[in-house]
Amino acid sequence: MHLQRFSRGFVNRGDKTMWAWRAAVARAGGGGGGGSRGLGRRSSSSSSSRASGADGRRHRATCAEDADPPRVLITGGLGQLGVGLAKLLRRRFGKNNVILSDIKKPPNHVYHSGPFIYSDILDHKNLREIVVNNNVSWLVHYSAVLSAVGESNVSLARDVNITGFHNVLDMAVEHGLRVFVPSTIGAFGPSSPRDPAPQLCVQRPRTIYGVSKVHAELMGEYYHHRYGLDFRCLRYPGIISADSQPGGGTTDYAVQIFHAAVKSGHFECNLRNDTRLPMMYIDDCLRATLEILEAPASALTTRTYNINAMSFTPSHLTQEIRKVLPDLRVTYRVDPLRQAIADSWPMAFEDSTARRDWGWKHDYDLAELVQAMLTHITPGNRLAHAN
């Protein structure tokens, strides 16, 4: 039913016209639509000042390469990142050209915001029907079982993270798709350099989540060299967002602390106060994802990139939040499983390759992250009083 609903007339005239207009402006050297740094940002003037001329030229050249916008499928779309990325891509390529999918029923606001369909990545036939019926050209593969949850259900993590990924690879090769798959700080292990973790080094993770992500990196690179697959991958730090709940990862505390600070003024942290990990605000993460998707293939010297923004400990984060909410009380009850995972991960990423190849540059440091999170979380009495 859903497939039939979205397989006909999926790209409306307005979406095609908007994309053609952007491409024409790009060919003329204008700035219509803006570079990707201007999407989903705080203001157009602010983002314009941050984007370099080289970045703008690179994105305009990319836009001019195709007369039609890509048709994007996002799997695992109801997780922490999918809804935000769909919003960003719809603003760029047109509402009806970005299909959000998951195996769960979406909230009403998500369902009515743009195309949503059922998609089970473990069902090879279902995935093929979606790709064919909706003329998909780009596939963003967010379906995954995260680190802490994966350790409690290894067989499920293996099925979703490895078997499901193989199905995505098969579809991509069969239908000539551009594929984006996120990797993670969890793709490194205790024998990896930790401060910082370089672009290339020994990885050998100790979790099924990490093992599956190293597998994805290597399989994607192999398929690129063997079959010409346009595979692109970013190693995400811990991602911090006010709009979605954590999904069972080891860095979840860095989201939960903001909600607790606003609602009750007390937070119990499950990692040691000196556990330093790389983190990134969601706006930077989503922008980086769009930028790597749009980057010319000729600019990419590798298929998997580190991206970095900031690193901090629970203690550092608490101190920064207390500048706004000075009465915040944080106690510690360390979860041995999550702590062991965190102790095997990098403290920071070295990301000079991404900055050189496609102009990656983060916008949010710790102070800006805290301000953005406290601004976007629904104000409670404590935050209103502090302000």
XYZ file of C-alpha atoms in Angstrom:
387
model
C 0.000 0.000 0.000
C 2.736 2.427 1.018
C 4.883 1.420 -1.945
C 2.051 2.049 -4.362
C 1.322 5.344 -2.707
C 4.838 6.681 -3.247
C 5.762 5.008 -6.526
C 3.678 7.266 -8.772
C 4.240 10.956 -9.390
C 6.787 11.025 -6.608
C 8.804 13.994 -7.864
C 6.385 16.847 -8.311
C 6.913 19.642 -10.753
C 7.760 22.112 -8.012
C 10.645 19.958 -6.768
C 12.093 19.555 -10.264
C 11.682 23.238 -10.996
C 13.401 24.208 -7.754
C 16.341 21.903 -8.456
C 16.670 23.100 -12.058
C 16.614 26.699 -10.848
C 19.372 25.995 -8.324
C 21.463 24.273 -10.975
C 21.004 27.176 -13.389
C 22.025 29.671 -10.720
C 25.032 27.498 -9.871
C 26.144 27.404 -13.517
C 25.813 31.194 -13.651
C 28.003 31.485 -10.545
C 25.194 32.760 -8.312
C 24.347 31.676 -4.785
C 20.729 30.626 -5.159
C 19.816 28.078 -2.532
C 23.191 28.559 -0.835
C 25.887 26.025 -0.038
C 25.112 23.194 2.315
C 26.466 25.145 5.258
C 23.440 27.405 5.005
C 20.967 24.579 5.550
C 19.437 23.899 8.938
C 21.651 26.560 10.504
C 20.938 29.348 12.926
C 20.686 32.071 10.285
C 21.595 32.541 6.645
C 23.901 35.482 7.390
C 25.725 33.587 10.114
C 26.245 30.515 7.982
C 27.339 32.583 4.986
C 30.118 34.142 6.978
C 31.351 30.741 8.100
C 31.447 29.070 4.677
C 34.668 29.524 2.731
C 34.708 30.520 -0.925
C 36.276 27.205 -1.887
C 33.482 25.296 -0.145
C 30.826 27.341 -1.899
C 32.402 26.776 -5.307
C 32.671 23.037 -4.634
C 28.988 22.723 -3.714
C 27.819 24.899 -6.620
C 29.830 22.781 -9.026
C 28.237 19.657 -7.590
C 24.735 21.099 -8.003
C 25.467 21.950 -11.625
C 26.517 18.398 -12.468
C 22.949 17.036 -12.398
C 19.815 18.545 -13.921
C 17.570 16.559 -11.558
C 17.830 16.202 -7.786
C 18.760 12.844 -6.270
C 16.029 10.545 -4.958
C 17.087 9.703 -1.410
C 16.045 6.777 0.796
C 16.945 6.933 4.514
C 16.800 3.620 6.385
C 16.441 3.528 10.163
C 14.912 6.970 9.807
C 13.295 7.207 13.253
C 16.603 7.048 15.109
C 18.550 9.997 16.479
C 19.643 11.365 13.097
C 17.170 10.309 10.410
C 14.410 12.855 10.941
C 16.855 15.752 11.124
C 18.705 14.629 8.004
C 15.429 14.196 6.107
C 14.441 17.759 6.992
C 17.805 19.065 5.796
C 17.782 17.084 2.551
C 14.166 18.030 1.785
C 15.049 21.682 2.038
C 17.884 21.067 -0.378
C 16.340 18.643 -2.889
C 12.580 19.030 -2.452
C 10.170 17.508 0.034
C 9.052 14.582 -2.121
C 12.550 13.525 -3.147
C 13.554 12.278 0.315
C 11.888 9.125 1.658
C 12.177 8.387 5.365
C 11.758 4.725 6.312
C 11.750 2.464 9.351
C 10.053 -0.634 10.738
C 8.195 1.418 13.360
C 5.150 3.644 13.046
C 6.237 7.292 12.891
C 4.861 10.071 15.080
C 2.202 12.146 13.329
C 4.465 15.152 12.810
C 7.040 12.949 11.075
C 4.451 11.169 8.944
C 2.982 14.457 7.707
C 6.349 16.163 7.140
C 7.136 14.165 3.986
C 7.179 10.667 2.450
C 7.461 7.830 4.965
C 7.344 4.101 4.194
C 7.900 0.784 5.914
C 11.316 -0.666 5.146
C 12.913 -3.760 6.666
C 16.572 -3.984 5.658
C 16.574 -7.700 6.510
C 13.913 -8.262 3.836
C 15.861 -8.287 0.571
C 12.723 -8.298 -1.595
C 11.132 -5.417 0.308
C 14.275 -3.337 -0.063
C 14.484 -4.011 -3.808
C 10.841 -3.024 -4.329
C 11.383 0.267 -2.538
C 14.487 1.114 -4.555
C 12.863 0.216 -7.886
C 9.364 1.606 -7.293
C 10.665 4.934 -6.002
C 13.582 5.351 -8.415
C 16.052 5.737 -5.540
C 19.497 7.088 -6.470
C 21.037 7.822 -3.041
C 20.693 5.557 0.001
C 21.538 6.766 3.516
C 21.815 3.689 5.704
C 21.127 4.623 9.333
C 19.648 1.292 10.482
C 21.854 -0.049 13.280
C 21.880 -1.513 16.773
C 24.167 0.720 18.860
C 27.011 -0.139 21.218
C 25.473 -0.778 24.632
C 22.296 -2.378 23.275
C 24.343 -4.504 20.878
C 26.346 -6.032 23.733
C 23.120 -7.160 25.374
C 21.807 -8.721 22.140
C 24.716 -9.739 19.929
C 22.669 -11.844 17.517
C 20.297 -8.967 16.790
C 23.217 -6.567 16.296
C 24.893 -9.039 13.948
C 21.729 -9.447 11.885
C 20.897 -5.744 11.613
C 24.413 -4.319 11.378
C 26.001 -6.938 9.108
C 23.298 -8.888 7.253
C 21.190 -5.772 6.734
C 24.221 -3.886 5.469
C 24.963 -6.684 2.979
C 21.433 -6.289 1.605
C 22.053 -2.563 1.190
C 25.328 -3.237 -0.643
C 23.594 -5.675 -2.983
C 20.902 -3.127 -3.827
C 23.466 -0.387 -4.336
C 25.569 -2.392 -6.761
C 22.536 -3.781 -8.603
C 20.965 -0.352 -9.122
C 23.979 1.968 -9.213
C 23.198 3.867 -5.999
C 25.345 6.302 -4.073
C 25.506 4.912 -0.530
C 26.279 6.683 2.725
C 26.894 4.563 5.834
C 27.982 6.147 9.118
C 30.821 4.649 11.091
C 31.732 5.591 14.650
C 34.289 6.138 17.359
C 33.327 2.570 18.277
C 35.207 1.309 15.208
C 38.439 1.706 17.217
C 39.711 -0.490 20.018
C 42.137 -0.586 22.965
C 45.157 -1.052 20.677
C 44.289 2.035 18.585
C 45.994 5.387 19.170
C 43.527 7.310 21.320
C 44.570 10.944 21.465
C 43.957 11.498 18.656
C 42.885 8.511 16.581
C 44.362 9.033 13.095
C 42.627 8.458 9.792
C 44.451 5.136 9.286
C 45.567 2.937 12.166
C 44.994 -0.400 13.890
C 41.322 -0.587 14.896
C 40.293 -3.988 16.368
C 37.187 -2.928 18.364
C 35.861 -4.958 21.292
C 32.096 -4.565 20.703
C 29.843 -6.143 18.070
C 28.801 -2.610 17.087
C 32.407 -1.627 16.456
C 33.223 -4.865 14.658
C 30.217 -4.393 12.366
C 31.281 -0.833 11.562
C 34.846 -1.837 10.664
C 33.262 -4.536 8.513
C 31.101 -1.888 6.808
C 34.085 0.408 6.185
C 36.139 -2.366 4.598
C 33.286 -3.884 2.593
C 32.323 -0.473 1.266
C 35.879 0.246 0.210
C 36.162 -3.206 -1.376
C 32.918 -2.766 -3.315
C 34.137 0.645 -4.471
C 37.353 -0.807 -5.891
C 35.823 -4.077 -7.117
C 32.502 -2.873 -8.555
C 32.823 0.913 -8.715
C 30.259 1.445 -5.931
C 29.993 5.085 -4.875
C 30.390 4.366 -1.161
C 30.866 7.200 1.339
C 31.350 6.949 5.093
C 31.991 9.263 8.040
C 33.200 8.155 11.446
C 30.805 10.060 13.704
C 31.837 11.148 17.194
C 29.173 11.014 19.905
C 26.251 13.042 18.502
C 24.335 15.425 20.753
C 20.806 16.506 19.874
C 17.938 18.144 21.736
C 15.211 16.887 19.389
C 15.579 13.113 19.723
C 16.133 10.666 22.523
C 19.375 8.642 22.785
C 19.286 5.223 21.184
C 21.355 3.048 23.517
C 24.880 4.298 22.878
C 27.745 4.813 25.300
C 27.768 8.597 24.815
C 24.059 8.941 25.678
C 24.896 10.667 28.969
C 25.888 13.800 27.043
C 22.284 14.171 25.846
C 20.539 12.975 29.003
C 22.368 15.450 31.249
C 20.738 18.426 29.507
C 17.212 17.115 29.971
C 17.903 16.279 33.606
C 19.496 19.693 34.214
C 16.395 21.486 32.954
C 13.752 19.198 34.467
C 15.089 18.276 37.903
C 18.508 19.818 38.452
C 20.051 16.417 39.195
C 21.782 13.946 36.894
C 23.271 10.537 37.643
C 26.091 9.813 35.195
C 27.002 6.246 34.186
C 30.589 7.101 33.138
C 33.518 8.301 35.273
C 33.876 12.049 35.516
C 37.246 11.976 33.676
C 36.078 9.927 30.657
C 37.085 12.044 27.654
C 35.400 11.291 24.340
C 34.949 13.090 20.988
C 31.537 14.740 20.580
C 29.656 16.781 17.988
C 26.476 18.846 17.887
C 23.856 17.427 15.539
C 23.807 20.457 13.219
C 27.494 19.923 12.434
C 26.917 16.184 11.982
C 24.043 16.592 9.532
C 25.863 19.278 7.572
C 28.945 17.047 7.310
C 26.741 14.237 6.017
C 25.260 16.432 3.303
C 28.694 17.744 2.368
C 30.231 14.290 1.937
C 27.188 13.173 -0.076
C 27.562 16.142 -2.418
C 31.359 16.156 -2.649
C 32.699 15.422 -6.145
C 34.046 11.881 -6.351
C 37.297 13.289 -7.744
C 37.899 15.139 -4.462
C 37.738 12.014 -2.294
C 41.074 10.387 -1.538
C 39.477 7.770 0.700
C 35.996 6.372 1.237
C 35.880 6.685 5.043
C 36.702 9.895 6.898
C 37.215 10.924 10.505
C 35.336 14.105 11.433
C 36.001 15.946 14.672
C 34.536 18.891 16.575
C 35.340 18.773 20.316
C 36.273 16.391 23.116
C 35.169 16.656 26.727
C 34.586 14.702 29.945
C 31.401 14.579 32.056
C 33.180 16.946 34.444
C 33.937 19.486 31.689
C 30.367 19.327 30.423
C 28.949 19.774 33.921
C 31.095 22.870 34.494
C 29.897 24.439 31.263
C 26.212 23.742 32.005
C 26.635 25.240 35.484
C 27.506 28.568 33.881
C 23.812 28.714 32.962
C 22.293 26.439 35.621
C 24.636 26.821 38.628
C 22.585 24.544 40.895
C 22.999 21.460 38.710
C 23.994 18.481 40.851
C 25.756 15.522 39.205
C 26.413 12.203 40.903
C 28.140 9.146 39.473
C 27.100 5.493 39.363
C 29.431 3.937 36.814
C 28.045 1.268 34.510
C 30.961 -1.206 34.117
C 29.875 -2.245 30.601
C 29.589 1.293 29.237
C 32.758 2.390 31.012
C 34.743 -0.470 29.513
C 33.442 0.458 26.067
C 34.308 4.134 26.560
C 37.814 3.287 27.806
C 38.492 1.447 24.544
C 37.446 4.384 22.350
C 39.449 7.391 21.110
C 39.604 10.577 23.153
C 39.720 12.656 19.964
C 39.716 12.283 16.176
C 42.379 13.556 13.779
C 40.380 14.804 10.782
C 42.798 16.755 8.576
C 41.992 14.533 5.574
C 38.314 15.558 5.588
C 39.262 19.213 6.043
C 41.657 19.008 3.105
C 39.605 16.896 0.683
C 36.134 18.432 0.927
C 36.509 21.430 3.203
C 35.068 20.016 6.426
C 34.916 22.552 9.254
C 32.898 22.305 12.446
C 30.968 25.285 13.813
C 30.125 24.253 17.395
C 32.591 24.033 20.261
C 31.596 23.148 23.841
C 30.264 26.570 24.867
C 28.170 26.862 21.706
C 26.926 23.293 22.105
C 25.689 23.945 25.639
C 23.980 27.172 24.642
C 22.260 25.494 21.684
C 21.067 22.518 23.742
C 19.671 24.598 26.588
C 17.990 26.919 24.117
C 16.273 24.116 22.207
C 15.137 21.964 25.128
C 11.669 22.985 26.296
C 12.334 25.499 29.070
C 11.338 24.434 32.564
C 11.158 26.524 35.687
C 14.855 26.128 36.415
C 16.003 27.322 32.996
C 13.498 30.183 32.938
C 14.645 31.274 36.402
C 18.322 31.091 35.373
C 17.650 33.196 32.302
